[in-house]
mmCIF file of C-alpha atoms in Angstrom:
data_model
loop_
_atom_site.group_PDB
_atom_site.id
_atom_site.type_symbol
_atom_site.label_atom_id
_atom_site.label_comp_id
_atom_site.label_asym_id
_atom_site.label_seq_id
_atom_site.Cartn_x
_atom_site.Cartn_y
_atom_site.Cartn_z
ATOM 1 C CA MET A 21 20.445 -8.588 -1.991
ATOM 2 C CA VAL A 22 20.515 -5.533 -4.285
ATOM 3 C CA ALA A 23 19.037 -5.932 -7.758
ATOM 4 C CA PRO A 24 21.555 -5.254 -10.554
ATOM 5 C CA VAL A 25 19.528 -2.269 -11.784
ATOM 6 C CA PHE A 26 20.500 -0.471 -8.550
ATOM 7 C CA TRP A 27 24.218 -1.309 -8.591
ATOM 8 C CA PRO A 28 25.375 1.919 -10.340
ATOM 9 C CA VAL A 29 23.411 4.178 -7.994
ATOM 10 C CA HIS A 30 24.556 2.167 -4.962
ATOM 11 C CA ARG A 31 28.187 2.699 -5.967
ATOM 12 C CA ALA A 32 27.582 6.413 -6.553
ATOM 13 C CA ILE A 33 26.027 6.843 -3.088
ATOM 14 C CA ALA A 34 28.922 4.940 -1.496
ATOM 15 C CA ARG A 35 31.393 7.240 -3.318
ATOM 16 C CA GLY A 36 29.604 10.277 -1.898
ATOM 17 C CA THR A 37 28.590 11.759 -5.252
ATOM 18 C CA VAL A 38 24.836 11.597 -4.599
ATOM 19 C CA GLN A 39 23.084 13.931 -2.152
ATOM 20 C CA GLU A 40 19.537 13.188 -3.370
ATOM 21 C CA LEU A 41 18.070 10.096 -4.985
ATOM 22 C CA VAL A 42 14.694 10.375 -6.679
ATOM 23 C CA ALA A 43 13.506 6.758 -6.986
ATOM 24 C CA LYS A 44 10.417 6.137 -9.095
ATOM 25 C CA GLY A 45 8.798 2.741 -9.504
ATOM 26 C CA GLY A 46 5.593 0.808 -9.039
ATOM 27 C CA ARG A 47 4.847 -2.314 -7.068
ATOM 28 C CA GLY A 48 7.701 -4.820 -7.174
ATOM 29 C CA SER A 49 10.210 -2.241 -8.473
ATOM 30 C CA GLY A 50 12.663 -2.952 -5.642
ATOM 31 C CA LYS A 51 13.095 0.713 -4.713
ATOM 32 C CA SER A 52 12.065 0.425 -1.056
ATOM 33 C CA SER A 53 14.140 -2.722 -0.548
ATOM 34 C CA PHE A 54 17.170 -1.027 -2.062
ATOM 35 C CA ILE A 55 16.798 2.160 -0.010
ATOM 36 C CA SER A 56 16.338 0.285 3.271
ATOM 37 C CA LEU A 57 19.408 -1.895 2.653
ATOM 38 C CA CYS A 58 21.445 1.112 1.536
ATOM 39 C CA ILE A 59 20.581 3.155 4.631
ATOM 40 C CA LEU A 60 21.250 0.283 7.025
ATOM 41 C CA THR A 61 24.587 -0.828 5.564
ATOM 42 C CA MET A 62 25.900 2.735 5.442
ATOM 43 C CA LEU A 63 24.762 3.470 8.999
ATOM 44 C CA MET A 64 26.707 0.446 10.185
ATOM 45 C CA ARG A 65 29.840 1.835 8.540
ATOM 46 C CA ASP A 66 29.445 5.230 10.221
ATOM 47 C CA PRO A 67 28.820 4.895 13.986
ATOM 48 C CA ARG A 68 27.965 8.598 14.426
ATOM 49 C CA ALA A 69 25.265 8.608 11.758
ATOM 50 C CA SER A 70 21.510 8.221 12.243
ATOM 51 C CA ALA A 71 18.481 8.382 9.945
ATOM 52 C CA VAL A 72 14.940 9.758 9.862
ATOM 53 C CA ILE A 73 12.214 8.253 7.675
ATOM 54 C CA TYR A 74 9.028 10.137 6.798
ATOM 55 C CA ARG A 75 5.574 9.382 5.502
ATOM 56 C CA LYS A 76 3.004 12.126 5.082
ATOM 57 C CA VAL A 77 0.666 10.497 7.618
ATOM 58 C CA GLY A 78 2.163 9.128 10.825
ATOM 59 C CA ASP A 79 -0.418 6.338 11.164
ATOM 60 C CA THR A 80 0.969 4.666 8.010
ATOM 61 C CA LEU A 81 4.535 4.308 9.322
ATOM 62 C CA ARG A 82 4.353 1.023 11.203
ATOM 63 C CA ASP A 83 3.035 -1.188 8.408
ATOM 64 C CA THR A 84 5.241 0.364 5.716
ATOM 65 C CA VAL A 85 8.660 1.923 6.316
ATOM 66 C CA TYR A 86 9.092 0.548 9.842
ATOM 67 C CA GLU A 87 8.408 -2.998 8.631
ATOM 68 C CA GLN A 88 10.658 -2.351 5.621
ATOM 69 C CA MET A 89 13.577 -1.417 7.863
ATOM 70 C CA VAL A 90 12.919 -4.427 10.113
ATOM 71 C CA TRP A 91 13.040 -6.557 6.947
ATOM 72 C CA ALA A 92 16.445 -5.035 6.066
ATOM 73 C CA VAL A 93 17.771 -5.728 9.573
ATOM 74 C CA GLU A 94 16.688 -9.368 9.328
ATOM 75 C CA LYS A 95 17.852 -9.769 5.734
ATOM 76 C CA LEU A 96 21.341 -8.553 6.649
ATOM 77 C CA GLY A 97 21.429 -10.798 9.721
ATOM 78 C CA VAL A 98 22.077 -7.933 12.160
ATOM 79 C CA SER A 99 19.043 -8.286 14.441
ATOM 80 C CA ALA A 100 21.349 -8.719 17.442
ATOM 81 C CA TYR A 101 22.647 -5.181 16.940
ATOM 82 C CA TRP A 102 19.346 -3.318 16.518
ATOM 83 C CA GLN A 103 16.633 -2.992 19.150
ATOM 84 C CA ARG A 104 13.079 -2.448 17.930
ATOM 85 C CA LYS A 105 10.774 -0.006 19.661
ATOM 86 C CA THR A 106 7.263 1.003 18.735
ATOM 87 C CA SER A 107 6.632 3.752 21.297
ATOM 88 C CA PRO A 108 8.290 5.870 20.149
ATOM 89 C CA MET A 109 8.762 4.061 16.855
ATOM 90 C CA GLU A 110 12.472 3.606 16.246
ATOM 91 C CA LEU A 111 15.317 1.190 15.731
ATOM 92 C CA GLN A 112 18.339 1.702 17.964
ATOM 93 C CA CYS A 113 21.841 0.279 18.001
ATOM 94 C CA PRO A 114 22.736 0.171 21.734
ATOM 95 C CA ALA A 115 26.460 -0.233 21.051
ATOM 96 C CA THR A 116 26.721 3.127 19.263
ATOM 97 C CA GLY A 117 23.514 4.938 20.227
ATOM 98 C CA GLN A 118 22.553 5.291 16.560
ATOM 99 C CA LYS A 119 18.874 5.504 15.753
ATOM 100 C CA ILE A 120 16.525 5.156 12.820
ATOM 101 C CA LEU A 121 13.542 7.377 13.600
ATOM 102 C CA PHE A 122 10.119 7.299 11.950
ATOM 103 C CA ARG A 123 7.992 10.438 11.680
ATOM 104 C CA GLY A 124 4.778 11.595 10.115
ATOM 105 C CA ALA A 125 4.810 14.934 8.293
ATOM 106 C CA ASP A 126 1.237 15.543 9.465
ATOM 107 C CA LYS A 127 2.907 16.707 12.686
ATOM 108 C CA ALA A 128 5.723 18.674 11.114
ATOM 109 C CA GLU A 129 6.404 20.598 14.319
ATOM 110 C CA LYS A 130 7.880 17.400 15.770
ATOM 111 C CA SER A 131 10.783 17.762 13.333
ATOM 112 C CA LYS A 132 11.817 21.093 14.812
ATOM 113 C CA GLY A 133 14.663 20.649 17.230
ATOM 114 C CA LEU A 134 15.104 16.963 16.336
ATOM 115 C CA LYS A 135 18.522 15.998 17.639
ATOM 116 C CA ALA A 136 20.693 13.101 16.576
ATOM 117 C CA PRO A 137 21.736 10.870 19.504
ATOM 118 C CA ASN A 138 25.127 10.864 21.220
ATOM 119 C CA GLY A 139 26.440 13.989 19.534
ATOM 120 C CA GLY A 140 26.097 12.384 16.118
ATOM 121 C CA TYR A 141 24.265 13.657 13.069
ATOM 122 C CA PHE A 142 21.464 12.692 10.740
ATOM 123 C CA ARG A 143 23.079 11.438 7.567
ATOM 124 C CA PHE A 144 20.037 9.886 5.899
ATOM 125 C CA LEU A 145 16.533 11.142 5.243
ATOM 126 C CA TRP A 146 13.909 9.120 3.397
ATOM 127 C CA PHE A 147 10.603 10.529 2.180
ATOM 128 C CA GLU A 148 8.509 7.502 1.202
ATOM 129 C CA GLU A 149 5.458 7.924 -1.063
ATOM 130 C CA LEU A 150 6.515 11.435 -2.025
ATOM 131 C CA THR A 151 3.292 12.002 -3.950
ATOM 132 C CA GLU A 152 1.366 12.093 -0.664
ATOM 133 C CA PHE A 153 3.186 15.238 0.453
ATOM 134 C CA ASP A 154 1.698 18.649 -0.329
ATOM 135 C CA GLY A 155 4.698 19.925 -2.248
ATOM 136 C CA MET A 156 8.455 20.302 -2.245
ATOM 137 C CA ALA A 157 8.317 23.368 0.026
ATOM 138 C CA ASP A 158 7.062 21.173 2.906
ATOM 139 C CA VAL A 159 9.768 18.603 2.237
ATOM 140 C CA ARG A 160 12.509 21.251 2.139
ATOM 141 C CA THR A 161 11.335 22.689 5.459
ATOM 142 C CA ILE A 162 11.634 19.281 7.132
ATOM 143 C CA LYS A 163 14.956 18.627 5.460
ATOM 144 C CA ALA A 164 16.411 21.963 6.599
ATOM 145 C CA SER A 165 15.359 21.275 10.208
ATOM 146 C CA VAL A 166 16.683 17.731 10.366
ATOM 147 C CA LEU A 167 19.957 18.208 8.502
ATOM 148 C CA ARG A 168 20.960 21.419 10.269
ATOM 149 C CA GLY A 169 24.587 21.022 11.263
ATOM 150 C CA THR A 170 25.236 18.126 8.873
ATOM 151 C CA GLU A 171 27.694 18.706 6.051
ATOM 152 C CA SER A 172 25.480 18.819 2.952
ATOM 153 C CA ARG A 173 27.888 16.711 0.930
ATOM 154 C CA ARG A 174 27.686 13.895 3.481
ATOM 155 C CA ALA A 175 23.903 13.771 3.849
ATOM 156 C CA VAL A 176 21.776 11.704 1.481
ATOM 157 C CA THR A 177 18.044 12.250 1.007
ATOM 158 C CA PHE A 178 15.930 9.553 -0.634
ATOM 159 C CA TYR A 179 12.631 10.401 -2.328
ATOM 160 C CA SER A 180 10.610 7.361 -3.396
ATOM 161 C CA TYR A 181 7.220 7.191 -5.071
ATOM 162 C CA ASN A 182 4.922 5.275 -7.366
ATOM 163 C CA PRO A 183 4.250 6.994 -10.709
ATOM 164 C CA PRO A 184 1.307 9.334 -9.969
ATOM 165 C CA MET A 185 -2.009 8.762 -11.739
ATOM 166 C CA SER A 186 -2.336 12.447 -12.619
ATOM 167 C CA ALA A 187 0.126 14.005 -15.031
ATOM 168 C CA GLN A 188 -0.444 17.271 -13.148
ATOM 169 C CA ASN A 189 0.928 15.905 -9.866
ATOM 170 C CA TRP A 190 3.657 18.209 -8.509
ATOM 171 C CA VAL A 191 6.107 15.307 -8.228
ATOM 172 C CA ASN A 192 6.282 14.962 -12.024
ATOM 173 C CA GLY A 193 7.485 18.533 -12.357
ATOM 174 C CA GLU A 194 9.934 18.170 -9.491
ATOM 175 C CA ALA A 195 11.402 15.003 -11.023
ATOM 176 C CA LEU A 196 12.290 16.977 -14.147
ATOM 177 C CA GLN A 197 14.347 19.521 -12.204
ATOM 178 C CA GLU A 198 18.107 19.298 -12.582
ATOM 179 C CA VAL A 199 19.587 19.755 -9.117
ATOM 180 C CA PRO A 200 23.316 19.456 -8.315
ATOM 181 C CA GLY A 201 23.956 16.193 -6.479
ATOM 182 C CA ARG A 202 20.557 14.748 -7.450
ATOM 183 C CA ARG A 203 20.291 11.429 -9.238
ATOM 184 C CA LYS A 204 17.102 10.030 -10.753
ATOM 185 C CA HIS A 205 16.287 6.351 -10.983
ATOM 186 C CA HIS A 206 13.352 4.485 -12.488
ATOM 187 C CA SER A 207 12.815 0.755 -12.016
ATOM 188 C CA ASP A 208 9.978 -1.704 -12.418
ATOM 189 C CA TYR A 209 9.221 -5.344 -11.696
ATOM 190 C CA ARG A 210 10.707 -6.503 -15.022
ATOM 191 C CA GLN A 211 14.187 -5.564 -13.795
ATOM 192 C CA MET A 212 13.945 -7.644 -10.646
ATOM 193 C CA PRO A 213 15.328 -11.200 -10.498
ATOM 194 C CA PRO A 214 12.296 -13.390 -11.327
ATOM 195 C CA GLU A 215 12.830 -15.585 -8.266
ATOM 196 C CA TRP A 216 12.305 -12.532 -6.036
ATOM 197 C CA LEU A 217 8.770 -11.899 -7.237
ATOM 198 C CA GLY A 218 7.509 -15.238 -8.525
ATOM 199 C CA GLU A 219 4.669 -15.403 -11.024
#
């Protein structure tokens, strides 16, 4: 279910050598599919871990990242283990109490005091469509609030985005930064198995 272009980064995340993944790619690049499968499989191996997924605007969550995670649940054949809720928007594993939460950064105050269920911790953060955010300072503020109390070496933050139209977009500069524990990945539709995308 994971395209070969993502195999090396998948292994690195599983080994615990990646704390941040910057995933760049346009339509059909497989980045969102990979991230959703990666988060879900690793959550199911760690019953104390939960995840939070962000878009800049909360109204865009349901038709994008929420549906993407539902796709991953169905693709892996684990629908019996994950309950779907839309108010509040979340996926929950009743057996462990784990949750996958969905939040909009347009209401950043809702991230303050966010607590992982059942005494667990947030191990995964995903900022989808990073170019929509106002800058890395906003992202770091959210990250610091959510991951408070989580060992930094255990947490993984995913940043995914389409290549921005403007060369001046702040994401281009951020992607050039060398940060310990950060891995960069660029994929496009040509690296996907042809049968996945069709003509």
